[in-house]
mmCIF file of C-alpha atoms and ligand atoms in Angstrom:
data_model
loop_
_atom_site.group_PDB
_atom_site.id
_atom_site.type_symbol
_atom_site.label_atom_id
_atom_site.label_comp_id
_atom_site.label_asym_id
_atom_site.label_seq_id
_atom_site.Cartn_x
_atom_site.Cartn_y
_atom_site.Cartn_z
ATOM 1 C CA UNK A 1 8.136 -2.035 82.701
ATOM 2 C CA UNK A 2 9.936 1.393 83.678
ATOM 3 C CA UNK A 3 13.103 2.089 81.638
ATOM 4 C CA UNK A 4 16.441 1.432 83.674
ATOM 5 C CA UNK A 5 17.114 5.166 83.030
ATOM 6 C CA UNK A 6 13.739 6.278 85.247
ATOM 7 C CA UNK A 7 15.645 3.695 88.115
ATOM 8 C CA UNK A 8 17.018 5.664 90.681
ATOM 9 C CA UNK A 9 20.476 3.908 89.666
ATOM 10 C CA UNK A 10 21.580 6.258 87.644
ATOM 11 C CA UNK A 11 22.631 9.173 90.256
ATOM 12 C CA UNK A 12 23.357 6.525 92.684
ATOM 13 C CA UNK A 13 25.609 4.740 89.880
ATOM 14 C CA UNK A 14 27.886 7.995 89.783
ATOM 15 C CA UNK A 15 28.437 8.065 93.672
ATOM 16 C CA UNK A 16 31.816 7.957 94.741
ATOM 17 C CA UNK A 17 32.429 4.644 96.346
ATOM 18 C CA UNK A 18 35.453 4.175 98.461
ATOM 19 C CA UNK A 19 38.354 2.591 96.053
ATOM 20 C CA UNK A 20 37.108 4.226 92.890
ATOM 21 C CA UNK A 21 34.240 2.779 91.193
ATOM 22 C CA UNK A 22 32.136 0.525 93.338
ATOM 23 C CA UNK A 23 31.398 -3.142 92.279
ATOM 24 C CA UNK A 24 28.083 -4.199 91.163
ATOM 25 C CA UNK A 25 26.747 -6.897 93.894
ATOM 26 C CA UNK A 26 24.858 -9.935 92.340
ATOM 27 C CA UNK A 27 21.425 -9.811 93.717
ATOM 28 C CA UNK A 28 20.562 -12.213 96.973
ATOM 29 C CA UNK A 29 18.918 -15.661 95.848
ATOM 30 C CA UNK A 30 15.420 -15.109 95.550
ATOM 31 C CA UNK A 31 13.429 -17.079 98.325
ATOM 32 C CA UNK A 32 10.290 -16.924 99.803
ATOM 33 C CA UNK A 33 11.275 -14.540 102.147
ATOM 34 C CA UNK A 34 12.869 -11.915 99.461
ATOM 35 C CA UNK A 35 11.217 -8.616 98.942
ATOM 36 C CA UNK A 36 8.600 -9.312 95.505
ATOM 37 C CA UNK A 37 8.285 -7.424 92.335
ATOM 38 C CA UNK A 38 4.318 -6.991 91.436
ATOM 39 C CA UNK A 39 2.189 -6.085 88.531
ATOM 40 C CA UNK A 40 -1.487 -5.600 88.096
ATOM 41 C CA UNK A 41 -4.291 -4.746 86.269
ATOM 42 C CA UNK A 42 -3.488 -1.262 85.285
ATOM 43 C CA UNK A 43 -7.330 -1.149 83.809
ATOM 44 C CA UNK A 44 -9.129 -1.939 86.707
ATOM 45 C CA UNK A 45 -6.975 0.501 88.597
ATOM 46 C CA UNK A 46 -7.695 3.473 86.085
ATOM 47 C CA UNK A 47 -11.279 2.369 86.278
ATOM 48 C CA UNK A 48 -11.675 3.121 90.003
ATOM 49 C CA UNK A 49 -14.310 5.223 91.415
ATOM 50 C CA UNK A 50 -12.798 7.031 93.814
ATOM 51 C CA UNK A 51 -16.175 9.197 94.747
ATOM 52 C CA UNK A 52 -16.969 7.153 98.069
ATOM 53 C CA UNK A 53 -13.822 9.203 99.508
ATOM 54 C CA UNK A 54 -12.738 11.488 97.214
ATOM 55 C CA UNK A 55 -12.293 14.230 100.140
ATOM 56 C CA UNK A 56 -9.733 11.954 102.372
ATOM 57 C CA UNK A 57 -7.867 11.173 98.879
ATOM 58 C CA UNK A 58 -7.228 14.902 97.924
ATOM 59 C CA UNK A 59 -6.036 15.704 101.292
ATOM 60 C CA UNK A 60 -4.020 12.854 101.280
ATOM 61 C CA UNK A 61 -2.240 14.035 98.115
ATOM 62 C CA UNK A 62 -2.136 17.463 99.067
ATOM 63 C CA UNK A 63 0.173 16.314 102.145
ATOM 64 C CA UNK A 64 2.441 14.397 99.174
ATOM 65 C CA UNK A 65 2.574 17.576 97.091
ATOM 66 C CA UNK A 66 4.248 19.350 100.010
ATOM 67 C CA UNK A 67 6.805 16.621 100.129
ATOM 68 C CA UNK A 68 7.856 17.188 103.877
ATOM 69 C CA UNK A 69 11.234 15.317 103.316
ATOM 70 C CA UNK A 70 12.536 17.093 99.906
ATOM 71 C CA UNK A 71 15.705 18.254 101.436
ATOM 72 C CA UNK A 72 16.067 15.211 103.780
ATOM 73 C CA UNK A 73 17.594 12.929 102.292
ATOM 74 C CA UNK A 74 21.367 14.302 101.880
ATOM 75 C CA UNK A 75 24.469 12.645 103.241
ATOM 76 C CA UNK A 76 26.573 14.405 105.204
ATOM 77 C CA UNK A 77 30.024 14.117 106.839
ATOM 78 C CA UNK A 78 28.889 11.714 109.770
ATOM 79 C CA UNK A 79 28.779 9.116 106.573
ATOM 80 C CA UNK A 80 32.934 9.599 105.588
ATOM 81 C CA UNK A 81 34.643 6.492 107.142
ATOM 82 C CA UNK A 82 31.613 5.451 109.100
ATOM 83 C CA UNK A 83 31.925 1.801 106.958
ATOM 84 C CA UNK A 84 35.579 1.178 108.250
ATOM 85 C CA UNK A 85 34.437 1.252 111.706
ATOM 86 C CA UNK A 86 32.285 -2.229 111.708
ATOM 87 C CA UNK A 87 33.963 -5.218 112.153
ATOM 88 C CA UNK A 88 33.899 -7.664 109.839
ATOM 89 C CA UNK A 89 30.645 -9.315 111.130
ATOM 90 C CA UNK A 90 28.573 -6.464 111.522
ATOM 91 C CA UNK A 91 29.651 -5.094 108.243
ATOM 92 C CA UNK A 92 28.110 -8.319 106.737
ATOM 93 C CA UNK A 93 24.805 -8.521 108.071
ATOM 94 C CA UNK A 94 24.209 -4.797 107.884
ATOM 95 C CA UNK A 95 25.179 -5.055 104.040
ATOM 96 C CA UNK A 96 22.430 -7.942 104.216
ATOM 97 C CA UNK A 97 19.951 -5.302 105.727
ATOM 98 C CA UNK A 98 20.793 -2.360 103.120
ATOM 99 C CA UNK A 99 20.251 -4.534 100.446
ATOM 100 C CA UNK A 100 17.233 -6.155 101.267
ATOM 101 C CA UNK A 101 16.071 -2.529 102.092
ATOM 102 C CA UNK A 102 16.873 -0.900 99.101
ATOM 103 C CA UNK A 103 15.636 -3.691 96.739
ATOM 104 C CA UNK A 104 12.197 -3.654 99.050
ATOM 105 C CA UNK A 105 12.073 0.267 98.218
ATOM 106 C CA UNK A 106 12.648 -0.026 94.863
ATOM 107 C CA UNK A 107 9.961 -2.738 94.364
ATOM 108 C CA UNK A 108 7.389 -0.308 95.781
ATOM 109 C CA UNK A 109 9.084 2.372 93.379
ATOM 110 C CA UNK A 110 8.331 0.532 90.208
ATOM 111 C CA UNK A 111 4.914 -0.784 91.046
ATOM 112 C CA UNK A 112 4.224 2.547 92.142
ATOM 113 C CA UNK A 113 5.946 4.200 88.757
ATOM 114 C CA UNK A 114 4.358 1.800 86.462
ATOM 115 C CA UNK A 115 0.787 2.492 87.978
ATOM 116 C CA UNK A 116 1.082 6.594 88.237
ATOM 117 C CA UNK A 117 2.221 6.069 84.337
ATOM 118 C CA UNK A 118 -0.188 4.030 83.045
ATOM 119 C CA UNK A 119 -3.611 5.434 84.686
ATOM 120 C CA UNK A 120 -2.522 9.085 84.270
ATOM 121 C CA UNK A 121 -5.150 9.596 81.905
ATOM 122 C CA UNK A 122 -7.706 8.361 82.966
ATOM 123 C CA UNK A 123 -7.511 8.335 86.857
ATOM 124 C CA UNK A 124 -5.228 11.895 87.367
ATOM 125 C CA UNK A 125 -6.072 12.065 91.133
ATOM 126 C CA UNK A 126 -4.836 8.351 91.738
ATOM 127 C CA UNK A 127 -1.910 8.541 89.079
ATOM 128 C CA UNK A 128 -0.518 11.850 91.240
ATOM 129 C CA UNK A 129 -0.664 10.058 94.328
ATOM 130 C CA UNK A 130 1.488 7.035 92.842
ATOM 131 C CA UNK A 131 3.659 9.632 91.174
ATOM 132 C CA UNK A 132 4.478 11.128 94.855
ATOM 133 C CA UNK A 133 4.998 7.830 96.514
ATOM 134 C CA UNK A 134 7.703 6.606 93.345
ATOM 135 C CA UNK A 135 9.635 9.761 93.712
ATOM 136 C CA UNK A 136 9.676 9.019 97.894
ATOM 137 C CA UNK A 137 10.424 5.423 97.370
ATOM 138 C CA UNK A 138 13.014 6.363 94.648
ATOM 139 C CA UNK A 139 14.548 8.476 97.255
ATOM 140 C CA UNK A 140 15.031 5.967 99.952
ATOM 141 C CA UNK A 141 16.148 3.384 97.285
ATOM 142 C CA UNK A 142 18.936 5.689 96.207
ATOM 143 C CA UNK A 143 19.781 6.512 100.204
ATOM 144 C CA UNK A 144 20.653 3.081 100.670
ATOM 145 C CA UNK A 145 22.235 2.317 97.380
ATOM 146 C CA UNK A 146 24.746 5.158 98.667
ATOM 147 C CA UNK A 147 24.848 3.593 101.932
ATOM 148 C CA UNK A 148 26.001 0.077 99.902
ATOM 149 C CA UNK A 149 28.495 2.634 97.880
ATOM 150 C CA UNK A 150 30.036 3.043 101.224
ATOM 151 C CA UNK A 151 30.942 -0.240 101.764
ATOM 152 C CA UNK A 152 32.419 -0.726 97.884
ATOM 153 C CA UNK A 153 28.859 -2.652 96.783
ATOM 154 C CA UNK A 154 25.590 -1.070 94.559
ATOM 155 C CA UNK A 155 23.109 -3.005 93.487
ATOM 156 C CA UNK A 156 22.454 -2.734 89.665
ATOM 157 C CA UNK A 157 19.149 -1.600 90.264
ATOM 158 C CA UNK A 158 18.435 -1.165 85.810
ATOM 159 C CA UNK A 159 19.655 -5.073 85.823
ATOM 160 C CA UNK A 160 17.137 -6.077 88.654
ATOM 161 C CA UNK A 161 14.369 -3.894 87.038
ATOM 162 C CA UNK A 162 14.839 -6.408 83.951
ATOM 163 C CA UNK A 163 15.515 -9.440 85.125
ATOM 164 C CA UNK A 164 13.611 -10.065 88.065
ATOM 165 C CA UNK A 165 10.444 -11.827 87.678
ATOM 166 C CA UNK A 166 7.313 -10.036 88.170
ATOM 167 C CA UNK A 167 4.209 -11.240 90.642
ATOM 168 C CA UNK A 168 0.732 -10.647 89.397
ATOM 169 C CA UNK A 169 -1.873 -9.168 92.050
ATOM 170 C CA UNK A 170 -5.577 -8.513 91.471
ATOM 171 C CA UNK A 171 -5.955 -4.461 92.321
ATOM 172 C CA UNK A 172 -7.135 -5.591 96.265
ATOM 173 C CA UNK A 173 -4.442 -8.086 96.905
ATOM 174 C CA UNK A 174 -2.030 -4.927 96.054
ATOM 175 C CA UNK A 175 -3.975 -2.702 98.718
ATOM 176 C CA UNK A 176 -3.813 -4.739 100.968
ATOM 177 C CA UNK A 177 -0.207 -6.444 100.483
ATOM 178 C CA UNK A 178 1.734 -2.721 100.006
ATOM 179 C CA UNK A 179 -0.788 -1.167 103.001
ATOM 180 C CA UNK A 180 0.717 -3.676 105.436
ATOM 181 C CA UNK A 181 4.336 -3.300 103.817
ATOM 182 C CA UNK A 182 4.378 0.878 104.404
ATOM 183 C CA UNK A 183 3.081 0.068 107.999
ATOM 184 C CA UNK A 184 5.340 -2.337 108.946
ATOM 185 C CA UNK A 185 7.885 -0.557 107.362
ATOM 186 C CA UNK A 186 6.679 2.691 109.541
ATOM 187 C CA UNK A 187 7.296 0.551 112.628
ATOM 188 C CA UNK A 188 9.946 -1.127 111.997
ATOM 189 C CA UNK A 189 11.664 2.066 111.036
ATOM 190 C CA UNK A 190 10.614 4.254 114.060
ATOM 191 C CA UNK A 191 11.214 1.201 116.500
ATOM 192 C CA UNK A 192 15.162 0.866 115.389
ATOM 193 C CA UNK A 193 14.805 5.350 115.476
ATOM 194 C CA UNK A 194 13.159 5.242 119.081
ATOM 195 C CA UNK A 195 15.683 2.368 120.463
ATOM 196 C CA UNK A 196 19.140 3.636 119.152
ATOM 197 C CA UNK A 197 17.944 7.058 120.482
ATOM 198 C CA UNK A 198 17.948 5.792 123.803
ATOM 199 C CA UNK A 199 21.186 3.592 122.995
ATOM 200 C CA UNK A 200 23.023 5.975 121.014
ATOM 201 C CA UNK A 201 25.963 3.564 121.400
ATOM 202 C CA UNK A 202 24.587 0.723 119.463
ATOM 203 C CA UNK A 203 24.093 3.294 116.611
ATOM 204 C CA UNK A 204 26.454 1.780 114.076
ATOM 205 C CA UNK A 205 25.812 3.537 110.708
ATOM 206 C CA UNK A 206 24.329 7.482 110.365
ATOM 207 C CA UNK A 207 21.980 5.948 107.895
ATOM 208 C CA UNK A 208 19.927 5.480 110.966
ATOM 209 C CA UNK A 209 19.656 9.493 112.195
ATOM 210 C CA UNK A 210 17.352 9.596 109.176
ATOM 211 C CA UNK A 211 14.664 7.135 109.644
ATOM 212 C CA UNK A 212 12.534 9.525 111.746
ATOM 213 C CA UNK A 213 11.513 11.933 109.140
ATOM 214 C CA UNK A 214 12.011 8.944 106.404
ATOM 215 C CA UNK A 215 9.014 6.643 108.465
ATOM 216 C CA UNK A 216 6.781 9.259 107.824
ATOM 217 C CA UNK A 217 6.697 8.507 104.281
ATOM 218 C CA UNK A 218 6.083 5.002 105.092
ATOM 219 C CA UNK A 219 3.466 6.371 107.537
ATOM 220 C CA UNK A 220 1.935 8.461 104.699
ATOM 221 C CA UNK A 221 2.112 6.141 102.195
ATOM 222 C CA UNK A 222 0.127 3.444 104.325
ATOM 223 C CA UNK A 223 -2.840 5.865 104.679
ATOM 224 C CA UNK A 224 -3.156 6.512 101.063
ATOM 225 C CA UNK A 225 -3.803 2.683 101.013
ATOM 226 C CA UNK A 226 -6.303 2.986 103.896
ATOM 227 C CA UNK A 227 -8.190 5.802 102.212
ATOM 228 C CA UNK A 228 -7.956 4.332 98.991
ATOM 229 C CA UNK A 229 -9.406 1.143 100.496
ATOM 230 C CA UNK A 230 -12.175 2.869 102.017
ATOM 231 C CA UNK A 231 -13.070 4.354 98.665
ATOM 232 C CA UNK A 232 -13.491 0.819 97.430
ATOM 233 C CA UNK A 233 -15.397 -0.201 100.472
ATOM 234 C CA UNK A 234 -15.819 -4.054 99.133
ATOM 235 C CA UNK A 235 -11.927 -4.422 99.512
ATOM 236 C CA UNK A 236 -12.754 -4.501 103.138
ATOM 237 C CA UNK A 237 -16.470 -5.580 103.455
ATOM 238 C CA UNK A 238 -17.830 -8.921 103.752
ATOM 239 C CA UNK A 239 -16.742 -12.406 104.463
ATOM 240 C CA UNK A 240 -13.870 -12.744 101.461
ATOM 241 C CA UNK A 241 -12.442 -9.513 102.442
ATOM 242 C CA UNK A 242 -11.962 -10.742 105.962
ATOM 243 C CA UNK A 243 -10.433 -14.281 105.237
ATOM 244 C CA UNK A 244 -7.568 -12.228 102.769
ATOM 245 C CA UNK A 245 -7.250 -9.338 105.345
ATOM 246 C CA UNK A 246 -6.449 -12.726 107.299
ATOM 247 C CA UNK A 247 -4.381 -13.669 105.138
ATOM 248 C CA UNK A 248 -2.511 -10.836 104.057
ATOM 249 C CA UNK A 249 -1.487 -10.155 108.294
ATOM 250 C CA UNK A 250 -0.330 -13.863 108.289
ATOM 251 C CA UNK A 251 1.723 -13.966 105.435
ATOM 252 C CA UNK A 252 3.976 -10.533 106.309
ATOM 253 C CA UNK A 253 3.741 -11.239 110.060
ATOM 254 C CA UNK A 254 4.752 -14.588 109.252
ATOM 255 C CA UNK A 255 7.367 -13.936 106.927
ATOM 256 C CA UNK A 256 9.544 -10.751 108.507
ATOM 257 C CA UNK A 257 9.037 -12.986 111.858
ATOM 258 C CA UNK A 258 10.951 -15.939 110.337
ATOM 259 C CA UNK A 259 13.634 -13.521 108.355
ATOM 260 C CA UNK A 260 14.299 -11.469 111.097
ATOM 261 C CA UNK A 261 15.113 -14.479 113.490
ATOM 262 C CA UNK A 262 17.168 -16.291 111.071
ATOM 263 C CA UNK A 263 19.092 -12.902 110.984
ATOM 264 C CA UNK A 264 19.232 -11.737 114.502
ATOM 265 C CA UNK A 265 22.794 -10.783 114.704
ATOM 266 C CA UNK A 266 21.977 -7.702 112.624
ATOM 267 C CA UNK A 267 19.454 -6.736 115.442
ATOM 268 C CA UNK A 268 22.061 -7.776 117.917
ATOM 269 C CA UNK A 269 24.870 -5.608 116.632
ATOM 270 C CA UNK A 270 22.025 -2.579 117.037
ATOM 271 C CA UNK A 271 21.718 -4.228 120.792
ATOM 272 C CA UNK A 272 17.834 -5.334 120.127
ATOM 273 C CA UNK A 273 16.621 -8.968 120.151
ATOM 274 C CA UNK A 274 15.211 -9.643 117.291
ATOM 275 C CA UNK A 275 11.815 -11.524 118.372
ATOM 276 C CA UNK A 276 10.908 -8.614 120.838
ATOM 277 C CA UNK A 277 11.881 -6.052 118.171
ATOM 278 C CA UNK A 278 8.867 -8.250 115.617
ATOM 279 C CA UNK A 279 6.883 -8.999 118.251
ATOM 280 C CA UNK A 280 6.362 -5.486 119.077
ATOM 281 C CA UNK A 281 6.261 -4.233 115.235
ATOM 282 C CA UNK A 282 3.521 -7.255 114.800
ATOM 283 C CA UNK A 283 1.594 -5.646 117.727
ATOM 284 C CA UNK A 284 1.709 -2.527 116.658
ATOM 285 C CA UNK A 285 0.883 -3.404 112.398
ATOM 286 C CA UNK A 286 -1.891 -5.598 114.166
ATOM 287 C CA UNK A 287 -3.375 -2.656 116.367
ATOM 288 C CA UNK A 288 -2.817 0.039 112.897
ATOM 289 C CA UNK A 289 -4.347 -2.338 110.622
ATOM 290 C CA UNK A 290 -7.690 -2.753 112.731
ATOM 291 C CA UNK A 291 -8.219 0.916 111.195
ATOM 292 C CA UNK A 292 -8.706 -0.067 107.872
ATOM 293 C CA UNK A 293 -9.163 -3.926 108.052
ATOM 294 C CA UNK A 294 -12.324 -5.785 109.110
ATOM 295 C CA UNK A 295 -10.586 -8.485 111.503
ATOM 296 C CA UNK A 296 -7.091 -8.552 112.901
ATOM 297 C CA UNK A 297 -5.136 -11.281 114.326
ATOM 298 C CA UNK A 298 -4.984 -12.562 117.654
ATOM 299 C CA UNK A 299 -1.219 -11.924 118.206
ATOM 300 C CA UNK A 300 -1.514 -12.019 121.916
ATOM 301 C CA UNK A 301 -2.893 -15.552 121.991
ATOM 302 C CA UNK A 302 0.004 -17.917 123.691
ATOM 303 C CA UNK A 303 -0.387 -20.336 120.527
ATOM 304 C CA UNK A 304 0.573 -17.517 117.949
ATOM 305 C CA UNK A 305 4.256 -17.194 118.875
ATOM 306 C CA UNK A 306 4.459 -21.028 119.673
ATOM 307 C CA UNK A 307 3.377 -21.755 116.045
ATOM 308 C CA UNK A 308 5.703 -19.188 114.549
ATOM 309 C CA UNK A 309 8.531 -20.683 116.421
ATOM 310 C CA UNK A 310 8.179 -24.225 115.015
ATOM 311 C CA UNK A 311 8.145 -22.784 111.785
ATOM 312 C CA UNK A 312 11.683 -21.219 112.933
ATOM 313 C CA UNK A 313 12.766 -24.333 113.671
ATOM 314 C CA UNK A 314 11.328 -26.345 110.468
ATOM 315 C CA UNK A 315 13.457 -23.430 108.353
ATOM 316 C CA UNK A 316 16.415 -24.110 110.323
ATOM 317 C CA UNK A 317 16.218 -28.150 109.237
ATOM 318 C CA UNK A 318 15.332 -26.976 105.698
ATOM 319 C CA UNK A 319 18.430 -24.911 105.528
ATOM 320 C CA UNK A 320 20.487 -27.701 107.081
ATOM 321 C CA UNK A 321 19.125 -30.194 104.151
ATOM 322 C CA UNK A 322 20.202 -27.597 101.730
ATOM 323 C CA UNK A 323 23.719 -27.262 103.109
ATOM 324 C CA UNK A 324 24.640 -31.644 103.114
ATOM 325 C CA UNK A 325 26.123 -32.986 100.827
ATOM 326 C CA UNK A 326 23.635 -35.470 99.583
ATOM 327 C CA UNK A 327 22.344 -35.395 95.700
ATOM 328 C CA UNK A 328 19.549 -33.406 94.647
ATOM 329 C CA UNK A 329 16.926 -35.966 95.009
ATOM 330 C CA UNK A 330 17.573 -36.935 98.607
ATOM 331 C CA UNK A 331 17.880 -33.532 99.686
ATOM 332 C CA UNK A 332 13.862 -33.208 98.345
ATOM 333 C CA UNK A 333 13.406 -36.419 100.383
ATOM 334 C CA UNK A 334 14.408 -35.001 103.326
ATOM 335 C CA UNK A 335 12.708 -32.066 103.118
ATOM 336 C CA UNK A 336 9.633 -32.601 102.062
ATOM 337 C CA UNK A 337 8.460 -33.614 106.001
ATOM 338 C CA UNK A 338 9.480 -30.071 106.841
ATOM 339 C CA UNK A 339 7.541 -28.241 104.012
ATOM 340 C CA UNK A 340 4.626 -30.137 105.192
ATOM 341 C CA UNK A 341 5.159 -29.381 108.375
ATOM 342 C CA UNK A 342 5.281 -25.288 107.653
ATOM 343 C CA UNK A 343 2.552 -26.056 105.490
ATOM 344 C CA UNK A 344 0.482 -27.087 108.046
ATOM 345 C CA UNK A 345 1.331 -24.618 110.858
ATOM 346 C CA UNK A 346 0.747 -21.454 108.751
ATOM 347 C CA UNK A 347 -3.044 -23.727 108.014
ATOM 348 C CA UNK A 348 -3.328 -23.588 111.985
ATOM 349 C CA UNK A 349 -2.555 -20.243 112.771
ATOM 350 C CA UNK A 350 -5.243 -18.897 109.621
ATOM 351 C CA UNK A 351 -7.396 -20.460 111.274
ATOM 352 C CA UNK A 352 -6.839 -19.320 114.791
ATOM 353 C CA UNK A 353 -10.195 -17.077 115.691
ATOM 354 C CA UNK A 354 -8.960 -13.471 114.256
ATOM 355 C CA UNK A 355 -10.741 -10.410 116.213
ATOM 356 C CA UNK A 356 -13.077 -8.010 114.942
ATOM 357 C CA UNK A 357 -11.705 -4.656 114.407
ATOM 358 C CA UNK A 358 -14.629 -2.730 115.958
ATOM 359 C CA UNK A 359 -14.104 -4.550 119.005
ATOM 360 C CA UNK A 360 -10.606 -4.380 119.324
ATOM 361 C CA UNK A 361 -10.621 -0.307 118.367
ATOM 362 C CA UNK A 362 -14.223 0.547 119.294
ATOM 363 C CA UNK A 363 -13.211 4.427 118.887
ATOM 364 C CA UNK A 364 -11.321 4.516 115.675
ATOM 365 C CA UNK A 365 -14.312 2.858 113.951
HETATM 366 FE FE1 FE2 B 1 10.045 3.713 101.318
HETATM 367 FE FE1 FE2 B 2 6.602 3.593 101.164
#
């Protein structure tokens, strides 16, 4: 994969951290509910005929080339001492948040690395586009590595480059998982923007003053994907593409739903509750992704929320099981009843009735 020295690590590495040089943190446990590293078929990908919208896909990179946010990205002196002001609690859970941030960015930097690299060749107009989107996503990885640098931590981001394990995703599973990641990350960003500008008093790190301008890249980024999805119209045609776009909106909805929760006092030291905060970026993904997607979910429907919420609840238990004391074996026993449980809520909600996406946004399609 991409050489630790093309990591963004290595100007983030030489940031001044507090007390001298800044500790290395060890990497969260990888879970379910950890940002992924992915691969794919770099063939396939250089193979693409990109004719069907070759028009939307040049515009699309001429807007990278002009890279809105060069001179964004640069810490100022709201940032000196700002880490001494949290208490110990907050500090903690927003040191959860940074790094789960910056190891999501930098997953979406290597993929997109990897893939500009390795098509260049033979697909220049695609392998630009991915070359844009690494340097933005090596850009915010770096922002909050600095951020961490405040608080004495950096995450070794050459160590995680080699030693995490790498997921494997046909060419459409990757449209259609990073498409919904750079639009939820658009809302989620501009949501936390929008509230703390109203609550300037729950602002507790600068970091946040520069997700306005930063969202757009997520907001950019995400239309590549649609564009690029509509130049491979099968991705989103027919009866498979509608049971993964299914899917797809499950599993992230799903999955930031039950992370967030199980971390709401981060949202609570920013003064938001953390189900309204999802349930409004899930409304919002839903309503964005009916541009691009053939069906959508039916968030609204009482059931949806209900569902989610036992899973909640069957994560709590699991977590419970994991903390006892009991031996290895037992603590399988007891949950196993739980897995199956979660197992057979997410089955439910796929197959709740999703909604067309000409009927739910008659004038975008
Ligand atoms: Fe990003
Ligand atoms: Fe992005």
């Amino acid at each position: 994969m991409v050489p630790p020295t093309a990591a963004p690590s290595a100007p983030v590495a030489a940031s001044e951290g507090r007390a001298g040089a800044p500790a290395f943190k060890d990497p969260v446990k990888d879970t379910i509910l950890t940002p992924r590293f992915y691969t794919t078929d770099f063939d396939a990908m250089a193979a693409m005929d990109l004719r069907p919208n070759e028009v939307e896909l040049e515009a699309i990179c001429e807007e990278f080339r002009k890279d809105y946010n060069r001179h964004h990205f640069v810490r100022n002196s709201e940032f000196d001492g700002a880490a001494d002001k949290l208490d110990p609690d907050t500090r903690r859970v927003f040191v959860e948040f940074l790094e789960q941030s910056c190891t999501s960015e930098f997953s979406g930097f290597l993929l997109y690395k990897e893939l500009s690299r390795r098509i260049k060749t033979k697909n220049p107009l695609l392998a630009e586009c991915f070359a844009h989107m690494a340097r933005d996503e090596a850009r915010h990885a770096g922002f909050l590595n600095k951020a961490m640098g405040d608080f004495g931590l950096q995450l070794d981001l050459g160590f995680l480059t080699a030693s995490k394990s790498y997921t494997f995703f046909k060419p459409k599973f990757i449209f259609y998982a990073t498409y919904l990641s750079e639009k939820i990350g658009y809302w989620r960003y501009i949501a936390i923007y929008r509230h703390l500008e109203k609550n300037p008093d729950s602002k507790i790190f600068p970091i946040f003053n520069f997700f306005e301008n930063w969202c757009q890249d997520e907001n950019r980024h995400g239309d590549f994907f649609d564009a690029l999805m509509k130049a491979q119209p099968d991705t989103v045609r027919g009866l498979q593409a509608r049971l993964w776009c299914r899917f797809f909106l499950l599993a992230v909805f799903a999955t930031m739903y039950v992370r967030d929760v199980a971390r709401k006092e981060f949202y609570e030291a920013l003064g938001l509750d953390a189900r309204t905060y999802d349930k409004y970026v899930i409304a919002k993904t839903n309503e964005t992704s009916a541009r691009v997607f053939p069906v959508v979910l039916n968030v609204e429907h009482p059931r949806f929320y209900e569902r989610l919420e036992r899973i909640v609840g069957n994560n709590q238990a699991l977590s419970a099981a994991d903390a006892s004391s009991a031996i290895a074996p037992i603590k399988v026993l007891r949950k196993l009843p739980f897995w199956a449980a979660n197992g057979l809520e997410m089955a439910k909600l796929f197959l709740m009735a999703p909604i067309r996406s000409e009927a739910f946004q008659p004038a975008v399609r």
